[in-house]
Short mmCIF file of C-alpha atoms in Angstrom, two decimals:
data_model
loop_
_atom_site.label_atom_id
_atom_site.label_comp_id
_atom_site.label_asym_id
_atom_site.label_seq_id
_atom_site.Cartn_x
_atom_site.Cartn_y
_atom_site.Cartn_z
CA ALA A 1 5.81 15.38 9.03
CA GLN A 2 3.48 12.61 8.34
CA SER A 3 4.85 9.06 9.47
CA VAL A 4 3.85 5.60 10.21
CA THR A 5 6.29 2.99 12.50
CA GLN A 6 5.53 -0.37 12.69
CA PRO A 7 7.82 -1.34 15.84
CA ASP A 8 7.95 -5.11 14.57
CA ILE A 9 10.03 -6.47 11.74
CA HIS A 10 8.42 -9.89 12.20
CA ILE A 11 6.36 -11.89 14.78
CA THR A 12 5.89 -15.70 14.98
CA VAL A 13 2.55 -16.89 17.07
CA SER A 14 1.61 -20.30 16.87
CA GLU A 15 -2.03 -21.26 15.19
CA GLY A 16 -4.61 -20.59 17.22
CA ALA A 17 -2.50 -18.31 19.36
CA SER A 18 -3.82 -14.69 19.34
CA LEU A 19 -2.14 -11.31 17.71
CA GLU A 20 -1.46 -8.09 18.44
CA LEU A 21 0.74 -5.82 15.57
CA ARG A 22 1.89 -2.42 16.63
CA CYS A 23 1.37 0.49 14.34
CA ASN A 24 2.50 4.17 15.65
CA TYR A 25 1.62 7.45 13.34
CA SER A 26 2.72 11.06 13.31
CA TYR A 27 -0.26 12.98 11.67
CA GLY A 28 -1.14 16.56 11.61
CA ALA A 29 -4.67 16.55 11.48
CA THR A 30 -7.19 13.81 12.29
CA PRO A 31 -6.11 10.72 10.67
CA TYR A 32 -7.73 8.32 7.80
CA LEU A 33 -6.31 4.59 9.21
CA PHE A 34 -5.58 1.50 7.14
CA TRP A 35 -4.09 -2.13 7.34
CA TYR A 36 -3.71 -3.98 4.39
CA VAL A 37 -2.59 -7.26 4.09
CA GLN A 38 -0.13 -8.67 1.57
CA SER A 39 0.55 -12.42 0.69
CA PRO A 40 4.21 -13.11 -1.39
CA GLY A 41 3.92 -12.54 -4.39
CA GLN A 42 0.81 -10.72 -4.53
CA GLY A 43 -1.15 -7.12 -4.21
CA LEU A 44 -2.20 -5.29 -1.16
CA GLN A 45 -5.80 -6.04 0.05
CA LEU A 46 -7.42 -4.07 2.58
CA LEU A 47 -7.94 -5.44 5.99
CA LEU A 48 -10.00 -2.59 7.46
CA LYS A 49 -10.28 0.97 8.01
CA TYR A 50 -10.94 3.70 10.75
CA PHE A 51 -12.00 7.65 9.80
CA SER A 52 -14.42 8.53 12.27
CA GLY A 53 -16.53 7.16 14.93
CA ASP A 54 -15.91 3.91 17.61
CA THR A 55 -12.17 3.79 18.31
CA LEU A 56 -12.34 -0.39 17.95
CA VAL A 57 -13.04 -1.52 13.96
CA GLN A 58 -13.87 -4.62 12.35
CA GLY A 59 -12.45 -6.04 9.40
CA ILE A 60 -12.12 -9.06 7.35
CA LYS A 61 -10.90 -12.61 8.09
CA GLY A 62 -11.40 -11.81 12.04
CA PHE A 63 -9.46 -8.58 12.30
CA GLU A 64 -9.56 -5.88 14.29
CA ALA A 65 -7.90 -3.11 14.88
CA GLU A 66 -8.27 -0.02 17.89
CA PHE A 67 -7.61 3.83 17.12
CA LYS A 68 -5.97 5.09 19.90
CA ARG A 69 -5.47 8.97 19.57
CA SER A 70 -3.52 10.29 23.31
CA GLN A 71 -1.15 6.83 21.86
CA SER A 72 -1.32 7.83 18.27
CA SER A 73 -1.78 3.75 17.68
CA PHE A 74 -3.70 2.00 15.96
CA ASN A 75 -2.87 -1.47 16.72
CA LEU A 76 -4.03 -4.70 14.73
CA ARG A 77 -5.21 -7.60 16.81
CA LYS A 78 -6.95 -11.30 15.97
CA PRO A 79 -7.94 -13.68 18.52
CA SER A 80 -6.65 -16.95 17.01
CA VAL A 81 -4.64 -16.86 14.40
CA HIS A 82 -4.90 -19.70 11.17
CA TRP A 83 -1.85 -20.81 9.34
CA SER A 84 -3.24 -18.63 5.76
CA ASP A 85 -2.89 -15.60 7.89
CA ALA A 86 0.86 -15.98 7.38
CA ALA A 87 1.68 -13.00 5.19
CA GLU A 88 3.00 -9.05 5.25
CA TYR A 89 1.05 -6.93 7.49
CA PHE A 90 1.00 -2.63 6.46
CA CYS A 91 -0.20 0.26 8.57
CA ALA A 92 -0.82 3.24 6.79
CA VAL A 93 -2.25 6.71 7.41
CA GLY A 94 -3.67 9.44 4.91
CA GLY A 95 -5.70 12.51 5.30
CA ASP A 96 -9.17 13.57 4.28
CA THR A 97 -8.54 12.98 0.81
CA GLY A 98 -9.70 9.63 1.91
CA GLY A 99 -6.69 7.62 1.43
CA PHE A 100 -4.61 9.21 -1.15
CA LYS A 101 -1.12 10.40 -0.45
CA THR A 102 -0.71 7.39 2.34
CA ILE A 103 1.94 6.89 3.93
CA PHE A 104 2.84 3.33 4.70
CA GLY A 105 4.75 1.79 7.26
CA ALA A 106 7.63 -0.90 6.41
CA GLY A 107 5.41 -3.36 7.04
CA THR A 108 5.45 -6.46 9.89
CA ARG A 109 5.69 -9.75 8.40
CA LEU A 110 3.80 -12.64 10.36
CA PHE A 111 4.93 -16.42 10.10
CA VAL A 112 2.80 -18.67 11.70
CA LYS A 113 3.92 -21.90 13.79
CA ALA A 114 1.78 -25.18 13.48
CA ASN B 1 -14.86 -6.00 -13.46
CA ALA B 2 -11.08 -6.46 -14.18
CA GLY B 3 -10.53 -4.09 -11.24
CA VAL B 4 -6.59 -2.80 -11.63
CA THR B 5 -4.42 -4.35 -13.98
CA GLN B 6 -1.00 -3.84 -14.46
CA THR B 7 1.50 -4.83 -17.56
CA PRO B 8 4.18 -6.17 -17.70
CA LYS B 9 4.20 -8.97 -14.46
CA PHE B 10 8.04 -8.70 -14.92
CA GLN B 11 10.47 -6.60 -16.70
CA VAL B 12 13.99 -6.52 -16.63
CA LEU B 13 15.75 -3.40 -18.28
CA LYS B 14 19.43 -2.55 -19.06
CA THR B 15 20.71 0.52 -17.30
CA GLY B 16 19.75 3.89 -19.52
CA GLN B 17 16.89 2.50 -20.86
CA SER B 18 13.52 3.28 -20.93
CA MET B 19 9.96 2.21 -20.89
CA THR B 20 6.54 2.35 -19.54
CA LEU B 21 4.50 0.53 -17.01
CA GLN B 22 0.94 0.79 -17.86
CA CYS B 23 -2.10 0.79 -15.29
CA ALA B 24 -5.77 0.50 -16.07
CA GLN B 25 -8.69 0.53 -13.83
CA ASP B 26 -12.66 -0.14 -15.02
CA MET B 27 -14.36 1.37 -12.14
CA ASN B 28 -14.53 4.76 -12.81
CA HIS B 29 -12.41 5.90 -9.94
CA GLU B 30 -11.24 9.42 -9.98
CA TYR B 31 -7.93 8.82 -7.86
CA MET B 32 -5.17 7.08 -9.10
CA SER B 33 -1.58 6.12 -7.67
CA TRP B 34 1.70 4.73 -8.15
CA TYR B 35 3.82 3.02 -5.57
CA ARG B 36 7.12 1.12 -5.29
CA GLN B 37 8.48 -1.32 -2.70
CA ASP B 38 11.50 -2.28 -1.38
CA PRO B 39 12.20 -4.77 0.98
CA GLY B 40 11.88 -2.78 4.50
CA MET B 41 10.40 0.36 3.37
CA GLY B 42 7.08 -0.35 2.79
CA LEU B 43 5.00 0.89 -0.45
CA ARG B 44 6.58 4.92 -0.91
CA LEU B 45 4.00 7.04 -3.22
CA ILE B 46 5.75 8.05 -6.21
CA HIS B 47 3.10 10.00 -8.07
CA TYR B 48 -1.08 10.14 -7.83
CA SER B 49 -3.45 11.78 -9.59
CA VAL B 50 -7.11 12.93 -8.71
CA GLY B 51 -8.43 12.92 -11.86
CA ALA B 52 -7.86 12.99 -15.86
CA GLY B 53 -5.14 16.09 -16.49
CA ILE B 54 -4.26 16.33 -12.91
CA THR B 55 -1.44 15.28 -11.52
CA ASP B 56 0.91 15.35 -8.72
CA GLN B 57 4.41 14.45 -6.96
CA GLY B 58 4.62 11.71 -4.14
CA GLU B 59 7.58 10.89 -2.21
CA VAL B 60 9.76 9.54 -4.45
CA PRO B 61 8.89 11.27 -7.75
CA ASN B 62 12.92 11.86 -9.14
CA GLY B 63 13.01 9.44 -12.54
CA TYR B 64 9.77 8.69 -12.83
CA ASN B 65 7.21 10.94 -15.08
CA VAL B 66 3.16 9.98 -15.40
CA SER B 67 0.10 11.49 -17.06
CA ARG B 68 -3.26 10.95 -17.07
CA SER B 69 -5.53 11.39 -20.49
CA THR B 70 -8.25 9.52 -19.78
CA THR B 71 -9.93 8.35 -16.41
CA GLU B 72 -9.05 4.51 -16.84
CA ASP B 73 -4.81 4.87 -17.75
CA PHE B 74 -3.03 6.12 -15.46
CA PRO B 75 1.11 4.44 -17.30
CA LEU B 76 4.58 5.81 -15.36
CA ARG B 77 7.63 6.10 -17.53
CA LEU B 78 10.94 5.71 -16.48
CA LEU B 79 13.11 7.45 -19.37
CA SER B 80 16.36 6.74 -18.21
CA ALA B 81 16.17 3.50 -15.79
CA ALA B 82 18.92 3.03 -13.06
CA PRO B 83 19.70 0.24 -10.83
CA SER B 84 18.15 1.91 -8.04
CA GLN B 85 15.15 1.83 -10.03
CA THR B 86 15.12 -2.21 -9.06
CA SER B 87 11.43 -2.94 -7.07
CA VAL B 88 8.15 -4.08 -7.52
CA TYR B 89 5.57 -1.23 -8.72
CA PHE B 90 2.32 -0.87 -7.71
CA CYS B 91 -0.68 0.73 -9.07
CA ALA B 92 -4.03 2.07 -7.17
CA SER B 93 -7.08 3.22 -8.06
CA GLY B 94 -9.67 4.29 -5.84
CA GLY B 95 -12.32 6.66 -4.28
CA PRO B 96 -12.43 8.53 -0.97
CA GLY B 97 -11.26 6.37 1.63
CA THR B 98 -10.83 3.40 -0.07
CA GLN B 99 -8.05 1.89 -2.93
CA TYR B 100 -7.57 -0.79 -4.40
CA PHE B 101 -4.41 -2.24 -5.65
CA GLY B 102 -3.18 -3.85 -8.82
CA PRO B 103 -0.98 -7.33 -9.19
CA GLY B 104 2.42 -5.35 -9.31
CA THR B 105 4.74 -4.78 -12.12
CA ARG B 106 8.45 -6.62 -10.90
CA LEU B 107 11.35 -4.48 -12.47
CA LEU B 108 14.86 -5.71 -12.71
CA VAL B 109 17.26 -2.63 -14.19
CA LEU B 110 20.94 -4.34 -14.67
#
């Protein structure tokens, strides 16, 4: 069965520190992988996506993610966190429909300390 | 372009009442979908559509109906609301590899 696991319910980092949010997936075929961000009271915004090719994917707002097939992981990273990055982050996996019938993880809430 | 719009933004219902959540997109996308978001559970797919006249069930379809008579609109109907349907509902539209989400409808069922 398809599933996405985000092991960390919440993470707190200091402003300027590096960030890594973990994501593990289970999918029977070649996965399409996504990271979304949701600010309080807002909808979801796509940060980046991976379909094929280079396993290191660059996204908006300085985020990147690395696809590791052997570990079934798609972790999100940012070298230096800004206070405005405080939000909830969702990892998602979809099939060759290109993102539809997408399965979302439960999310990781990021808190940023001044 | 307005993108994906949802109405209403907030709704309170009594158990047993019916209502329709509206979703519209002006990007000529074939794919549209409805999700519900509950604390600690991420987003769960309710129903989706791959084009006008074509709909299918997602992970949690019970208690919800959909139809897709036009490319632009994809309404979600609650025939008899239950407290378990208290949630935030997101509509999304897109094409291959991309989904654009609406701002959400917050529904409270008493």
